[in-house]
PDB file of C-alpha atoms and ligand atoms in Angstrom:
ATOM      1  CA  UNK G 269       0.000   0.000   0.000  1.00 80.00           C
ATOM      2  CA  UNK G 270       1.383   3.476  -0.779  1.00 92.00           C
ATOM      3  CA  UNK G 271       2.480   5.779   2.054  1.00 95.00           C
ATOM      4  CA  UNK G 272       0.528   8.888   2.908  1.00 96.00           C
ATOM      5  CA  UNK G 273       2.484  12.288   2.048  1.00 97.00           C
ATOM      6  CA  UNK G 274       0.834  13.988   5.167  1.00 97.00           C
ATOM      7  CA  UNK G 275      -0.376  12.205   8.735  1.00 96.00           C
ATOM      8  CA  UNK G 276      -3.825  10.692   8.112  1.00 94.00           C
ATOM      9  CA  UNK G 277      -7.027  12.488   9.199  1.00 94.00           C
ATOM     10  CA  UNK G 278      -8.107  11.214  12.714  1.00 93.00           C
ATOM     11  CA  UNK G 279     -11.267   8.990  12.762  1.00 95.00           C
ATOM     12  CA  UNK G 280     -14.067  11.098  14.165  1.00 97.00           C
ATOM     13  CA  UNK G 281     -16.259   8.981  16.412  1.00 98.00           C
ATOM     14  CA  UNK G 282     -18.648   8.968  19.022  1.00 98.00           C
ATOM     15  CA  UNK G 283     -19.524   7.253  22.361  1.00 98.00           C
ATOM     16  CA  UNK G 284     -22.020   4.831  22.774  1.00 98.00           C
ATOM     17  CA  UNK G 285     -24.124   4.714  25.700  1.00 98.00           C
ATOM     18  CA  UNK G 286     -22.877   1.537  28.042  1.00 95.00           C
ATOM     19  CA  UNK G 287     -19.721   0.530  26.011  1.00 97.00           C
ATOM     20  CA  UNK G 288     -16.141   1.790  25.781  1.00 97.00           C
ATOM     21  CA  UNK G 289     -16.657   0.476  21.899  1.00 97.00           C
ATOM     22  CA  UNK G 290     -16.923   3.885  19.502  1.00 98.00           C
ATOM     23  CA  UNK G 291     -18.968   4.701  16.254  1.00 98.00           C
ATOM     24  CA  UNK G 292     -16.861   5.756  13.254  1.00 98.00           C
ATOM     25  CA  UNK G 293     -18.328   9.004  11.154  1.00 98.00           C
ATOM     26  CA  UNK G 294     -18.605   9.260   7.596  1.00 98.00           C
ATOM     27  CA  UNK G 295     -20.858  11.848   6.808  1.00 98.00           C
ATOM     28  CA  UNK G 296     -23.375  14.346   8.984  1.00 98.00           C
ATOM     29  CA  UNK G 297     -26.975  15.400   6.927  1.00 98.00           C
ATOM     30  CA  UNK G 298     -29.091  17.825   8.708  1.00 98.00           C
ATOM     31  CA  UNK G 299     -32.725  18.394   7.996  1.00 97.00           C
ATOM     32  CA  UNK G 300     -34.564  21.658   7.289  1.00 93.00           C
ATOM     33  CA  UNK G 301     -37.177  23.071   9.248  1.00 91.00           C
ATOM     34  CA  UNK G 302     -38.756  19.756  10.272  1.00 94.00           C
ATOM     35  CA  UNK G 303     -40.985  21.111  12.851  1.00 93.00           C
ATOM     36  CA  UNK G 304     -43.853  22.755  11.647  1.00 88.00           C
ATOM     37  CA  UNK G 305     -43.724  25.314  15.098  1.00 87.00           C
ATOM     38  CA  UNK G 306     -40.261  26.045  14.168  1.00 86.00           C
ATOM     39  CA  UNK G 307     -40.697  26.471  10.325  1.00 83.00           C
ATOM     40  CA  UNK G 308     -43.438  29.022  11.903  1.00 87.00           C
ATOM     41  CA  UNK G 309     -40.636  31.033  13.726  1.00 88.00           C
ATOM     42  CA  UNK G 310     -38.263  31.080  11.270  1.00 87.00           C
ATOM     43  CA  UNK G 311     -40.951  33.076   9.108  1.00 86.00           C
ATOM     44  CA  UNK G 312     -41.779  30.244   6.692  1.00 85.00           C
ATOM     45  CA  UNK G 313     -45.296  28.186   5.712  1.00 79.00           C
ATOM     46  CA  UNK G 314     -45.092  25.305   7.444  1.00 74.00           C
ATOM     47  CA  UNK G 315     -46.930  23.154   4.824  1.00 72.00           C
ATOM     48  CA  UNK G 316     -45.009  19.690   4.030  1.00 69.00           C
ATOM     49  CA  UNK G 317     -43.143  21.099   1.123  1.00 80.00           C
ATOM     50  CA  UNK G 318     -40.389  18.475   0.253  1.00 87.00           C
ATOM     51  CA  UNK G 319     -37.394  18.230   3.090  1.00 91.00           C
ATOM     52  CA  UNK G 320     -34.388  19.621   2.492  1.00 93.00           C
ATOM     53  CA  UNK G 321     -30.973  19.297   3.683  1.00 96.00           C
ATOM     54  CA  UNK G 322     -27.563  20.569   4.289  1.00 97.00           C
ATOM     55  CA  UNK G 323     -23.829  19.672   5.915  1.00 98.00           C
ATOM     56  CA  UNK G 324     -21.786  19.701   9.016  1.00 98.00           C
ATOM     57  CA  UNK G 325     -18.482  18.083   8.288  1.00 98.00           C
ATOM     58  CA  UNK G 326     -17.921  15.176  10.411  1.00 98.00           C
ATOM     59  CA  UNK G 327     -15.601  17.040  12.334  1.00 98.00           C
ATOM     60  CA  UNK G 328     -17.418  19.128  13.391  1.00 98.00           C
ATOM     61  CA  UNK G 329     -19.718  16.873  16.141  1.00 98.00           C
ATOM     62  CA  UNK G 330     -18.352  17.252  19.178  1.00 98.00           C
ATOM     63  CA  UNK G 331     -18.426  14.961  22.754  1.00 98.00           C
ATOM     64  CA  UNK G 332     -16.420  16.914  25.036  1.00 98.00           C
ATOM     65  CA  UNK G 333     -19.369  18.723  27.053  1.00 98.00           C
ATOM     66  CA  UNK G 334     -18.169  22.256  25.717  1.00 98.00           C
ATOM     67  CA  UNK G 335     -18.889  24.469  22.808  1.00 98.00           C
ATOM     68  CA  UNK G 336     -16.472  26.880  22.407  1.00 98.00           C
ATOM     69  CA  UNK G 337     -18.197  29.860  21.236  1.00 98.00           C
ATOM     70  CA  UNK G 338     -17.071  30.883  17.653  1.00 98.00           C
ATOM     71  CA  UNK G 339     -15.691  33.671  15.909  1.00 98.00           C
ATOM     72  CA  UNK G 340     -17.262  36.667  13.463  1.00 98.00           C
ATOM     73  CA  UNK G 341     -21.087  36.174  15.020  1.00 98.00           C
ATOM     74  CA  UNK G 342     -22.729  38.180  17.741  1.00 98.00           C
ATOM     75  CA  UNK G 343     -25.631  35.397  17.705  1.00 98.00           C
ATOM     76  CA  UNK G 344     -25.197  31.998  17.585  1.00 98.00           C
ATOM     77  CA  UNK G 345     -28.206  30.145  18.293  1.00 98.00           C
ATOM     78  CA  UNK G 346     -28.892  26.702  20.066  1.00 98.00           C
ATOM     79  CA  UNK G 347     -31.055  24.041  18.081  1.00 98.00           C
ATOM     80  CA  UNK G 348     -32.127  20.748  19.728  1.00 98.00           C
ATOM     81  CA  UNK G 349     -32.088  17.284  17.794  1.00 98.00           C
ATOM     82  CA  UNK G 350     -32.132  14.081  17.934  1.00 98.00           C
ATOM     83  CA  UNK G 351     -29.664  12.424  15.649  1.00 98.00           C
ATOM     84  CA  UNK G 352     -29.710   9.025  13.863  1.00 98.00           C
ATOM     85  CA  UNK G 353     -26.510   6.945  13.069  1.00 98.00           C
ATOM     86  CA  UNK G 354     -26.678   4.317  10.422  1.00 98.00           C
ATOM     87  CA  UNK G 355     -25.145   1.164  10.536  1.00 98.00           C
ATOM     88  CA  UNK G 356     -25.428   0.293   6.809  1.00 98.00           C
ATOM     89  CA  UNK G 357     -26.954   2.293   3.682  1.00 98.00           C
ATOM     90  CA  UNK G 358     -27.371   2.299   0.107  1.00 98.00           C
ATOM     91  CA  UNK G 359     -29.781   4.061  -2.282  1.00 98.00           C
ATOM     92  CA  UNK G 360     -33.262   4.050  -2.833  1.00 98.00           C
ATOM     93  CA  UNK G 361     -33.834   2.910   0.331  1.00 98.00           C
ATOM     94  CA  UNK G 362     -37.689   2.248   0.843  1.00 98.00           C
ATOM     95  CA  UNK G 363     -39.563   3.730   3.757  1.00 98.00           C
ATOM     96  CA  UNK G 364     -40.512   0.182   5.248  1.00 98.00           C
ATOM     97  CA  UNK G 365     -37.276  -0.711   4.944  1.00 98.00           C
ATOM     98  CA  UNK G 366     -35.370   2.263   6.514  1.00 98.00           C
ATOM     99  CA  UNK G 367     -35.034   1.500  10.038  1.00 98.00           C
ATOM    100  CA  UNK G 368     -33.035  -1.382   9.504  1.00 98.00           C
ATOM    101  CA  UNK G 369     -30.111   0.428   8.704  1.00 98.00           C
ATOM    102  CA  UNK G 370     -30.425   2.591  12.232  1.00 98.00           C
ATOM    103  CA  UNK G 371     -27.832   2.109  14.539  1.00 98.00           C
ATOM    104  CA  UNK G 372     -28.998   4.689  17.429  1.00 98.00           C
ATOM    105  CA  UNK G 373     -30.024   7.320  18.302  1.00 98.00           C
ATOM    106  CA  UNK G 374     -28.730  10.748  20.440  1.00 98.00           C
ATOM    107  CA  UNK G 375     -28.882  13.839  21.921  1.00 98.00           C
ATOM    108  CA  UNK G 376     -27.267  16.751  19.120  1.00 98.00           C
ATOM    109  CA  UNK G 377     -27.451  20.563  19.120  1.00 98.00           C
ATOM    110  CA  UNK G 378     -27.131  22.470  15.727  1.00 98.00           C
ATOM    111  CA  UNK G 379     -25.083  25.120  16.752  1.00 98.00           C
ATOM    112  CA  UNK G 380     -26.023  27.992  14.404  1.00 98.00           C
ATOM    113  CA  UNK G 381     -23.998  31.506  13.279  1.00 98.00           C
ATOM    114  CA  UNK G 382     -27.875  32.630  12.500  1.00 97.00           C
ATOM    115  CA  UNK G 383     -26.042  36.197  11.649  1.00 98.00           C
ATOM    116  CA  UNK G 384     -24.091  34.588   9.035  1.00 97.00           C
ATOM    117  CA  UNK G 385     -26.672  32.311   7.947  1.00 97.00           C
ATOM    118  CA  UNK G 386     -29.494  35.303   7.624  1.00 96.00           C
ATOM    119  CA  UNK G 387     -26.707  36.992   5.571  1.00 97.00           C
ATOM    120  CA  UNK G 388     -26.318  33.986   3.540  1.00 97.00           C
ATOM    121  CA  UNK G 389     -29.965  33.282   2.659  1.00 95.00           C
ATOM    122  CA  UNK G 390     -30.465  36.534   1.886  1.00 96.00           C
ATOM    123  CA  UNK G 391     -27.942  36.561  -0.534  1.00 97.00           C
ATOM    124  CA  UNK G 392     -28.884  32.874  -2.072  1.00 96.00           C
ATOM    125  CA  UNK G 393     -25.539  31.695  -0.978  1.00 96.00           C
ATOM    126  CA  UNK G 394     -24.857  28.389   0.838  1.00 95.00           C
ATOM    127  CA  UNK G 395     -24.853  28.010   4.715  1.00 96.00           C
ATOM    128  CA  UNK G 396     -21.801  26.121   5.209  1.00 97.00           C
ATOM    129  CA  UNK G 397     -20.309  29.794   7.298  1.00 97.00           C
ATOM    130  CA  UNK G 398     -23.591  29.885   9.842  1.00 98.00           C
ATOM    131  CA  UNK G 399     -23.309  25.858  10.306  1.00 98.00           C
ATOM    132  CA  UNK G 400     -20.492  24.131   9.532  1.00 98.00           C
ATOM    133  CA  UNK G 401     -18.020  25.397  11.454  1.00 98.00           C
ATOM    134  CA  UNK G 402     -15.739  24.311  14.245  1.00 98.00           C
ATOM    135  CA  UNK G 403     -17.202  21.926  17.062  1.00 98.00           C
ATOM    136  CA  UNK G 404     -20.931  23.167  16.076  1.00 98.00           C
ATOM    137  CA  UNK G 405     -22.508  19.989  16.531  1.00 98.00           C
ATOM    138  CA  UNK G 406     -22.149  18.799  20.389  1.00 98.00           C
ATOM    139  CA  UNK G 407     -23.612  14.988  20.735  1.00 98.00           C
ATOM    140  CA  UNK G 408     -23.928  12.969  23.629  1.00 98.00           C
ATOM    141  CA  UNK G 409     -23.339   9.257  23.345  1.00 98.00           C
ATOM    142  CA  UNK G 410     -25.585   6.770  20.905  1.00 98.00           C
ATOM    143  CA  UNK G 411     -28.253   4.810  22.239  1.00 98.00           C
ATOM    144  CA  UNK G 412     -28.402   1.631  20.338  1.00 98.00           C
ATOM    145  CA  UNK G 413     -31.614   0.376  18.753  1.00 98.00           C
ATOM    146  CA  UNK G 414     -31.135  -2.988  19.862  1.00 98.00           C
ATOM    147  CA  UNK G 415     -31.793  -1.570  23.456  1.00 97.00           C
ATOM    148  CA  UNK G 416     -33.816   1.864  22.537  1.00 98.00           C
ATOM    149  CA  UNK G 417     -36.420   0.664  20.167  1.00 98.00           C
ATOM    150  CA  UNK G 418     -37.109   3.164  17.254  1.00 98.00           C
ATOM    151  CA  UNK G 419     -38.617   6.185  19.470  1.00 97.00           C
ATOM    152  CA  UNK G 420     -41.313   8.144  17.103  1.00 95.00           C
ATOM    153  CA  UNK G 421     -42.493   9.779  19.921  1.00 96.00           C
ATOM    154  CA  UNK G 422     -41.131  11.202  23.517  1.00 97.00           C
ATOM    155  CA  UNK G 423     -40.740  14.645  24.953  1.00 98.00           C
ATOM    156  CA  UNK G 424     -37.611  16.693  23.769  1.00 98.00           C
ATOM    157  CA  UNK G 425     -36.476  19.956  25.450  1.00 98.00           C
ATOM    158  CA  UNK G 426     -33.750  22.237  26.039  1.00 98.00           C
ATOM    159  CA  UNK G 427     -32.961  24.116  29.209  1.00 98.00           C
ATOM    160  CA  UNK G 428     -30.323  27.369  28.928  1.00 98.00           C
ATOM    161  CA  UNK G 429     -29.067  28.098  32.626  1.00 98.00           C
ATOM    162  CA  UNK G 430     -32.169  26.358  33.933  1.00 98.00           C
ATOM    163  CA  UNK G 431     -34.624  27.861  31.934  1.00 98.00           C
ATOM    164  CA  UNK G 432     -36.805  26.378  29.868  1.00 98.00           C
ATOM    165  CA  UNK G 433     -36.273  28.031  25.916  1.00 98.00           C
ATOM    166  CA  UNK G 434     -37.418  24.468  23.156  1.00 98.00           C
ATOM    167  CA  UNK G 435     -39.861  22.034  23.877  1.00 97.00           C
ATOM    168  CA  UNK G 436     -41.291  19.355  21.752  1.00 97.00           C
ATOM    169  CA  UNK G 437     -42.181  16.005  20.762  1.00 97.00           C
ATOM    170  CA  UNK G 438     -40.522  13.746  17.984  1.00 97.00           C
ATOM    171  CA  UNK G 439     -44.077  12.642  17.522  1.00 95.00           C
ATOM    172  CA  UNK G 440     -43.981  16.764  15.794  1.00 95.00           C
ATOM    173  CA  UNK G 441     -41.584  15.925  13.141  1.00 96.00           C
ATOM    174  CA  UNK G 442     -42.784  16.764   9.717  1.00 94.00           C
ATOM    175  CA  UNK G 443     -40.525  14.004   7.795  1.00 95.00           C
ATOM    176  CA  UNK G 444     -40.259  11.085  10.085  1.00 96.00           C
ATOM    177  CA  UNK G 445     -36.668   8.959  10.612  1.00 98.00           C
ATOM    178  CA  UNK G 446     -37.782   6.306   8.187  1.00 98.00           C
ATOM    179  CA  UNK G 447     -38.969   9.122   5.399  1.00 97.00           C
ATOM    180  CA  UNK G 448     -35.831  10.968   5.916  1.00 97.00           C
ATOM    181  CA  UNK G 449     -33.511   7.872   5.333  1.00 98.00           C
ATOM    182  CA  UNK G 450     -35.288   6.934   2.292  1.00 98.00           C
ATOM    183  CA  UNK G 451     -35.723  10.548   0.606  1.00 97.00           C
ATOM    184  CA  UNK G 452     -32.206  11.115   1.502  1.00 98.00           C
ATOM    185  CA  UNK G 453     -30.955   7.886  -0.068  1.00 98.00           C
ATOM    186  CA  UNK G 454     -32.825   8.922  -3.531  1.00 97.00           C
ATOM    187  CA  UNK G 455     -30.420  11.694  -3.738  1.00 97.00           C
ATOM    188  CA  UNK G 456     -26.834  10.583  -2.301  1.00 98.00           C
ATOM    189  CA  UNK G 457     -25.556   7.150  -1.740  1.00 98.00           C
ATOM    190  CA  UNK G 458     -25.987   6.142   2.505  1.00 98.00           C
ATOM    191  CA  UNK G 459     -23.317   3.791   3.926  1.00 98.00           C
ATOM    192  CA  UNK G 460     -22.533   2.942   7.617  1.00 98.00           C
ATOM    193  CA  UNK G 461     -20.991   6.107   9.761  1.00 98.00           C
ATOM    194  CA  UNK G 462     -24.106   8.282   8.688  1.00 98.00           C
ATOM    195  CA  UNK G 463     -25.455  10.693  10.866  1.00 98.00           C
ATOM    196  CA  UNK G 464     -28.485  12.745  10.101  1.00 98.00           C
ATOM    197  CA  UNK G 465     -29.562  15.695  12.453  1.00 98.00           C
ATOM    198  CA  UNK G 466     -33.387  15.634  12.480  1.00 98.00           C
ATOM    199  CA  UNK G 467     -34.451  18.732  13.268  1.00 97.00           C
ATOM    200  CA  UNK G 468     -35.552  21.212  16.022  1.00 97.00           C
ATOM    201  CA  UNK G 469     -38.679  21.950  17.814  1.00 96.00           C
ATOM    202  CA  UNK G 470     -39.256  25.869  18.252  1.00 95.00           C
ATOM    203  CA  UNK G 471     -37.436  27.934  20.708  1.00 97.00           C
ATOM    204  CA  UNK G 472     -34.443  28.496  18.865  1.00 97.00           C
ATOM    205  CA  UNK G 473     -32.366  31.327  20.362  1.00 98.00           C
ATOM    206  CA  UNK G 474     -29.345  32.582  21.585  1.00 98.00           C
ATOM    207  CA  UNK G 475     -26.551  31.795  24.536  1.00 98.00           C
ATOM    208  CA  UNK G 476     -23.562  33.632  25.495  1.00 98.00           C
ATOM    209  CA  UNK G 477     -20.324  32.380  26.526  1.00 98.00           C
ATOM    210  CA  UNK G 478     -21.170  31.087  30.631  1.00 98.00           C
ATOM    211  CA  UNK G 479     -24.535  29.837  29.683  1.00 98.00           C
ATOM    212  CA  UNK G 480     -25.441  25.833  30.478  1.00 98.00           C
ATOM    213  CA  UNK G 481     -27.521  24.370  27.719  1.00 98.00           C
ATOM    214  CA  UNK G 482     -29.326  20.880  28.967  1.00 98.00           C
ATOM    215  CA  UNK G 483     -31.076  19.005  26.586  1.00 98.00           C
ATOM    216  CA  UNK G 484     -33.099  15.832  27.074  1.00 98.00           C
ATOM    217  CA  UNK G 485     -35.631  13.386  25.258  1.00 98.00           C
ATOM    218  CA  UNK G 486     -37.163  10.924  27.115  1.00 97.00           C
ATOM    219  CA  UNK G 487     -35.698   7.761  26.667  1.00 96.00           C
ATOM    220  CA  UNK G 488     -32.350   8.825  25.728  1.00 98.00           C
ATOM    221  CA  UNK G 489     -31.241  10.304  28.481  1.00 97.00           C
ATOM    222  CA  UNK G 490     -29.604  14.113  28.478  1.00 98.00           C
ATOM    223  CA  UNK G 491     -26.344  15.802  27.433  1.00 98.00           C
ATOM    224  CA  UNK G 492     -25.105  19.184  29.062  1.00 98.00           C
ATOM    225  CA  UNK G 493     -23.300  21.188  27.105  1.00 98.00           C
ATOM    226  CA  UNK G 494     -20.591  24.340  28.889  1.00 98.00           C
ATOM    227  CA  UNK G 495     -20.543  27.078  26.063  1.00 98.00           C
ATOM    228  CA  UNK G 496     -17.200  28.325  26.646  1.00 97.00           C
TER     229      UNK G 496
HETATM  230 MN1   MN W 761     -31.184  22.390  12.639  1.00 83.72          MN
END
């Protein structure tokens, strides 16, 4: 095998609930406005128009508790989701058949430059600058499937310094986990490492460095996140 010219790229990963064993990343979808409360907020008609999705780079999800807050934005906003990690992929994936390439589930946040990202809509550019930068996707550990079920429904909130600021129910979610998978799979190829971000109930809104963020959905536990 040839040598590399440079050190090799470090295997981003995450926990998983119970067992020192870790989850390898290959890619990280996020969904659009998949809570019709949120679309709402956000100043858009929260009719089922088709999903839509963008990018973090895998690098960017983040275990360590703390979210550094980052650079050129005076308003970076917290959003609440529950990701998915998929063990296996493929395309055209039918809706019945979805789920069986699940993995888990977590706790995520969707850190958001919504500055940056206002700028960018407005100016029909893409929103890598408001989302895909460093560490903006904090995750706690993956619940596995095998021991978690499929949850569809269960109460998801966030907390900033104690106080309550998004509640919801996955139960709310416009495009459901299996829909996702499969409408996602028409348009890119899926394979095992996966993440998708799932959306955010409404409440989205701002923290400054010293705030506590603690999110939770019932049944998978909660992840506290230091924003530094
Ligand atoms: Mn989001």
């Amino acid at each position: 095998m040839a040598e590399f010219v440079i050190a090799t790229p470090e295997v981003v990963a995450l926990p998983i609930a119970g067992s020192d064993a870790l989850f390898p990343v290959r890619r990280v979808y996020c969904i659009g406005r998949n809570y019709a409360a949120h679309a709402i907020e956000m100043g858009h008609d929260p009719d089922r128009e088709p999903p839509f999705f963008f990018q973090k780079n895998p690098n960017n999800l983040d275990s360590s508790g703390t979210f550094p807050y980052p650079p050129h934005s005076s308003d970076v906003h917290h959003e609440a989701e529950m990701y998915v990690a998929l063990k296996s992929g493929g395309a055209n994936i039918s809706v019945d058949k979805a789920l069986d390439h699940v993995y888990g589930y977590g706790l995520s946040l969707d850190m958001t430059r919504r500055d940056l990202q206002s700028e960018m809509k407005k100016m029909g550019r893409p929103w890598e600058i408001g989302k895909a930068f460093e560490r903006s996707a904090p995750c706690g550990p993956i619940h596995p499937a095998s021991e978690v079920g499929h949850p569809d429904k269960g109460h998801l909130s966030l907390t900033v310094n104690g106080e309550v600021r998004q509640e919801g129910d996955l139960n709310q979610m416009i495009w459901k986990v299996p829909e996702m998978i499969s409408y996602l799979s028409e348009y890119f190829e899926l394979a095992p490492g996966d993440v998708i971000q799932s959306g955010t109930p409404s409440g989205v809104g701002p923290v400054e460095k010293g705030d506590v963020m603690v999110m939770t959905i019932d049944g998978l536990g909660s992840l506290t996140v230091d924003v530094a």
